Short mmCIF file of C-alpha atoms in Angstrom, two decimals:
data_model
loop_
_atom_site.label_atom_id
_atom_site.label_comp_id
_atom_site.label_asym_id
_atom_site.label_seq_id
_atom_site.Cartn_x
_atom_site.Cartn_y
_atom_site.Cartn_z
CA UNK A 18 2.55 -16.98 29.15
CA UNK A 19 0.58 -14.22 30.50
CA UNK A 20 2.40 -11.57 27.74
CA UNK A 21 1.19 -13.87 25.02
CA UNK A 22 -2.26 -14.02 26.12
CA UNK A 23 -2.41 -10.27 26.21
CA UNK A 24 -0.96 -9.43 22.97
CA UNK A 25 -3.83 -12.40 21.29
CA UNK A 26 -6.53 -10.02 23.24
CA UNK A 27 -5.53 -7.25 21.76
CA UNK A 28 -5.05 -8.78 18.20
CA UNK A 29 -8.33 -10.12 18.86
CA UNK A 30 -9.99 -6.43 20.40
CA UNK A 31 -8.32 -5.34 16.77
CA UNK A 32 -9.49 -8.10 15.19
CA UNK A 33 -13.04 -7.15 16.30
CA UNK A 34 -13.10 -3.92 15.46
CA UNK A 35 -12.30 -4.31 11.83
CA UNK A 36 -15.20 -6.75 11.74
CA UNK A 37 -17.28 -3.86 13.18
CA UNK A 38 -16.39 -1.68 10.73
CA UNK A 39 -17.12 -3.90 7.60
CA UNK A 40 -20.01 -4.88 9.77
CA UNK A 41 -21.45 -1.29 9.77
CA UNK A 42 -20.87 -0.67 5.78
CA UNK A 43 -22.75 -3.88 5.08
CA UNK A 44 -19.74 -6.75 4.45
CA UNK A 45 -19.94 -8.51 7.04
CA UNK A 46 -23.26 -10.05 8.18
CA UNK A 47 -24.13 -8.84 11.83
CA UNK A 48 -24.30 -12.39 13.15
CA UNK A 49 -20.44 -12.86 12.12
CA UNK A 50 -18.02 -12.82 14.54
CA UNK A 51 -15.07 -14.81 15.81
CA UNK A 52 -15.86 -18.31 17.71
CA UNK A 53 -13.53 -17.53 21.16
CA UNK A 54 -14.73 -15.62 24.31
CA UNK A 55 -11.60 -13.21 25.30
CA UNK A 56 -11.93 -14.06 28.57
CA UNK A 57 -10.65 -17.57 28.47
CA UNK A 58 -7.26 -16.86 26.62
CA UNK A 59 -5.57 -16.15 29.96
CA UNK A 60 -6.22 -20.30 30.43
CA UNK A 61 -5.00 -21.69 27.37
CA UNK A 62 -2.02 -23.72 27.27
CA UNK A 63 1.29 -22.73 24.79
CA UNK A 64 -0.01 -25.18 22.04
CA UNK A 65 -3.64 -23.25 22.49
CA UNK A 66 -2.48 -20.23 22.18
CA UNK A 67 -0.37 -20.79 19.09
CA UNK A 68 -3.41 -21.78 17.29
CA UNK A 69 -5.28 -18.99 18.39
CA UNK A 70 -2.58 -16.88 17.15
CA UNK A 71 -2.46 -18.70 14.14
CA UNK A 72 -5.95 -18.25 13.82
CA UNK A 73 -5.85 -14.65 14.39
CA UNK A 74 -3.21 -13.80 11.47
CA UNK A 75 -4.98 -15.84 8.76
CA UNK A 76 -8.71 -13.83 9.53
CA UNK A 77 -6.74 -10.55 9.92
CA UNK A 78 -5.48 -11.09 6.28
CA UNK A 79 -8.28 -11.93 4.21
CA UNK A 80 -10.29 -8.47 5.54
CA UNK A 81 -7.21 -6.55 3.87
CA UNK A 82 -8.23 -7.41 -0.01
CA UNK A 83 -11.72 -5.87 0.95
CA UNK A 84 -9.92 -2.59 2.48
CA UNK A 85 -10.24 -0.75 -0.74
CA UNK A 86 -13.70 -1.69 -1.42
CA UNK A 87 -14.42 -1.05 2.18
CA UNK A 88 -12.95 2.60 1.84
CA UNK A 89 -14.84 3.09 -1.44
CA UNK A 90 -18.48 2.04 0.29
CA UNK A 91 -17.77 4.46 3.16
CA UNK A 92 -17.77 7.29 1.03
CA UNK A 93 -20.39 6.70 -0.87
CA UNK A 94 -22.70 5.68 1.88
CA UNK A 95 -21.23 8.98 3.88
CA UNK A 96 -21.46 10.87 0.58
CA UNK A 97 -25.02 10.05 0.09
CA UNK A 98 -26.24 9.80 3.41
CA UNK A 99 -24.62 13.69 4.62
CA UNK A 100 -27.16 14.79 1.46
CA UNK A 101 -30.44 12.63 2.10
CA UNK A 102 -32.72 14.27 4.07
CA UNK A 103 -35.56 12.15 6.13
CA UNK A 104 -33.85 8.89 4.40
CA UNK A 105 -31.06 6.75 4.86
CA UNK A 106 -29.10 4.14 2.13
CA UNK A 107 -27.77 1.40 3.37
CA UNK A 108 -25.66 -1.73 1.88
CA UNK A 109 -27.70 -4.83 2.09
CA UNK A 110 -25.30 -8.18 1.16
CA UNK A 111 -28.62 -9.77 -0.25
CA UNK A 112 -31.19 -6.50 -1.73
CA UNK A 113 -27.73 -4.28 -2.60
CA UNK A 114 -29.05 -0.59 -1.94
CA UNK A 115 -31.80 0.19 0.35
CA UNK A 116 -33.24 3.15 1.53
CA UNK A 117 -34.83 3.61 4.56
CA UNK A 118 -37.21 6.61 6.12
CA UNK A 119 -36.59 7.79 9.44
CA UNK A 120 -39.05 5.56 10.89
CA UNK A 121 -36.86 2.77 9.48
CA UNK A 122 -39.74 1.79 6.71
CA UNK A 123 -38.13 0.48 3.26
CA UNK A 124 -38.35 2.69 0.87
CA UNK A 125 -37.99 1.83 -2.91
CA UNK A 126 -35.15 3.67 -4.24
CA UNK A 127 -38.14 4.83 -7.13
CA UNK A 128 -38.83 6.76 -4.17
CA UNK A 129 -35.86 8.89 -4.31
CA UNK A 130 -36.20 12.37 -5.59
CA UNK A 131 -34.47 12.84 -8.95
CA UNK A 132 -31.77 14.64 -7.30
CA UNK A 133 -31.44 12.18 -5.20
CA UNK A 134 -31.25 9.01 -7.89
CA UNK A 135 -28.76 11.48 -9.94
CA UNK A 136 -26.35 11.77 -6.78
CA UNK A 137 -26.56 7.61 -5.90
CA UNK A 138 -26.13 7.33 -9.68
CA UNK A 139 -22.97 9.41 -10.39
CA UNK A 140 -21.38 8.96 -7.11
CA UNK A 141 -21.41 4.80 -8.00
CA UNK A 142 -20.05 5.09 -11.62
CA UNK A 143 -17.35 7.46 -10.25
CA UNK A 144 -16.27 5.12 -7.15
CA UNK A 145 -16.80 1.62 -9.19
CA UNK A 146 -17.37 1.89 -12.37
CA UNK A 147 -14.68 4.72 -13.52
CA UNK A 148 -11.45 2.95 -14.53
CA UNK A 149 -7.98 4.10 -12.71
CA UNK A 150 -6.23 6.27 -14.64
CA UNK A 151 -8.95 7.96 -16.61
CA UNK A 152 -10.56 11.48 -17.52
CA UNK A 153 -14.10 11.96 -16.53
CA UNK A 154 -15.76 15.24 -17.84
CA UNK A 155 -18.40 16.13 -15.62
CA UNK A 156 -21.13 19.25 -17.86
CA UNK A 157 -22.69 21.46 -15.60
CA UNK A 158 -23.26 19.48 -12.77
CA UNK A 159 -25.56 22.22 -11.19
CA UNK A 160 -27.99 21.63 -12.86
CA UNK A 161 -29.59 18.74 -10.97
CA UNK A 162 -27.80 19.91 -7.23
CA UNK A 163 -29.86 21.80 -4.70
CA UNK A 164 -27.36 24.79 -3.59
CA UNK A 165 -26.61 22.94 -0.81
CA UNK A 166 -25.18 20.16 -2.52
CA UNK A 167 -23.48 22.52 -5.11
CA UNK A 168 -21.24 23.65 -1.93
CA UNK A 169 -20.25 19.88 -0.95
CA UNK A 170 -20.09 18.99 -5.17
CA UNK A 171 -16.41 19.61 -5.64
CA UNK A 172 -14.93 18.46 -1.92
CA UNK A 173 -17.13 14.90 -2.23
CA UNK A 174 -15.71 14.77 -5.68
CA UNK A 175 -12.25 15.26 -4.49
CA UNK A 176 -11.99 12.51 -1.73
CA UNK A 177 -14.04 10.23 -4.61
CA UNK A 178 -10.69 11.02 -6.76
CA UNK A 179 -8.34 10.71 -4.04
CA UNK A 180 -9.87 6.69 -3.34
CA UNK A 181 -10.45 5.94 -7.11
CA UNK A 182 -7.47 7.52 -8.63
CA UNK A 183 -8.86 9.35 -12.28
CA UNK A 184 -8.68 12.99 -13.21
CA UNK A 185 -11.59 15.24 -13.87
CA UNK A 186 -12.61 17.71 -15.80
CA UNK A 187 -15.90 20.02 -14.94
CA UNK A 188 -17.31 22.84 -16.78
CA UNK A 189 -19.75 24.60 -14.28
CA UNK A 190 -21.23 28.26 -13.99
CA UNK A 191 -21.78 27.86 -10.43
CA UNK A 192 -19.50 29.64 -8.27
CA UNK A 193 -20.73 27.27 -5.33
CA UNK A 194 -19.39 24.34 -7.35
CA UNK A 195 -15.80 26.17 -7.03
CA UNK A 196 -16.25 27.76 -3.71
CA UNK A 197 -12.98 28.50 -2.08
CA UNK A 198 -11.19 26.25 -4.67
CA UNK A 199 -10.37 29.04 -7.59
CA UNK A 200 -7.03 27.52 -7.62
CA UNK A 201 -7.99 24.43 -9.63
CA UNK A 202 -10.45 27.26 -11.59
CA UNK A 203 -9.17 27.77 -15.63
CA UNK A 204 -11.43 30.48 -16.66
CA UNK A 205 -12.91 30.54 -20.18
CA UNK A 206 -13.50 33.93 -22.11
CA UNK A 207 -15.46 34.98 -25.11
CA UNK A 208 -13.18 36.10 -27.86
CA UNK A 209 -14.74 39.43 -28.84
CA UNK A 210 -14.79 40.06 -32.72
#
């Protein structure tokens, strides 16, 4: 049935993309893909098809239990990445994290400025290692953030909260840390004696 072939291509076309996107966060191997050409499912028989389809819903279902970590890797590799200058991190199935130069040379992640190994550092505990459910009090956090990275501090932190589900707590002195977010701002005052 011509219908059926053309909803399997398009559960297929879907299929694919999902693998593209696990695919581009490090998952999924690049050589990984499905074992049909799309072309041909316009000539497969009823019985064919029903495999196919078959075949289609089972590998469709097992990418949904990595959704979440999926979600939780895009961040952090978008997190990281937006603040890296002349370097890129990357998830590598069999090294973990690597770090590359703009010229695509490896670079060991000893090679990272200390800013840099603070922000792969904290943004990891708070997207896998932070328990749902909990209060995280961040001190200061200023102090190791170029002012650039003070401004994107408390909107990174925000979608990291959103995917991860904790509360936190941050005492700061940096107005860029708050920027146009006074609203979740409690100020603290000196009692004067």
């Amino acid at each position: 049935d011509k219908n059926s072939a053309e909803l399997l291509k398009q559960s297929m076309t879907n299929l694919d993309a999902e693998r593209r996107k696990f695919k581009a966060i490090g998952i999924l191997d690049e050589t990984e893909s499905h074992p049909f050409n799309l072309e041909q499912l316009d000539r497969l028989n009823e019985a064919q098809q029903n495999v196919m389809a078959r075949y289609v819903q089972d590998t469709q279902d097992k990418p949904t239990v990595l959704d979440d970590l999926a979600q939780r890797i895009k961040v952090f590799l978008d997190n990281l990445n937006r603040k890296f200058q002349h370097k890129t991190l990357k998830i590598d199935r069999q090294r973990g994290f690597v770090a590359n130069s703009d010229d695509n040379q490896s670079l060991p992640l000893e090679a990272l400025s200390s800013g840099e190994q603070h922000e792969l550092v904290l943004n990891y505990d708070l997207l896998f290692r932070v328990r749902r459910n909990t209060l995280v009090l961040i001190d200061e956090p200023e102090l190791s953030l170029h002012l650039s990275w003070q401004k994107r501090f408390l909107l990174d932190l925000l979608e990291i909260v959103k995917i991860a589900n904790f509360d936190v707590l941050i005492a700061t002195h940096s107005p860029f840390i708050i920027g146009d977010r006074s609203d979740l701002m409690v100020a603290l005052e000196a009692e004067i004696a």
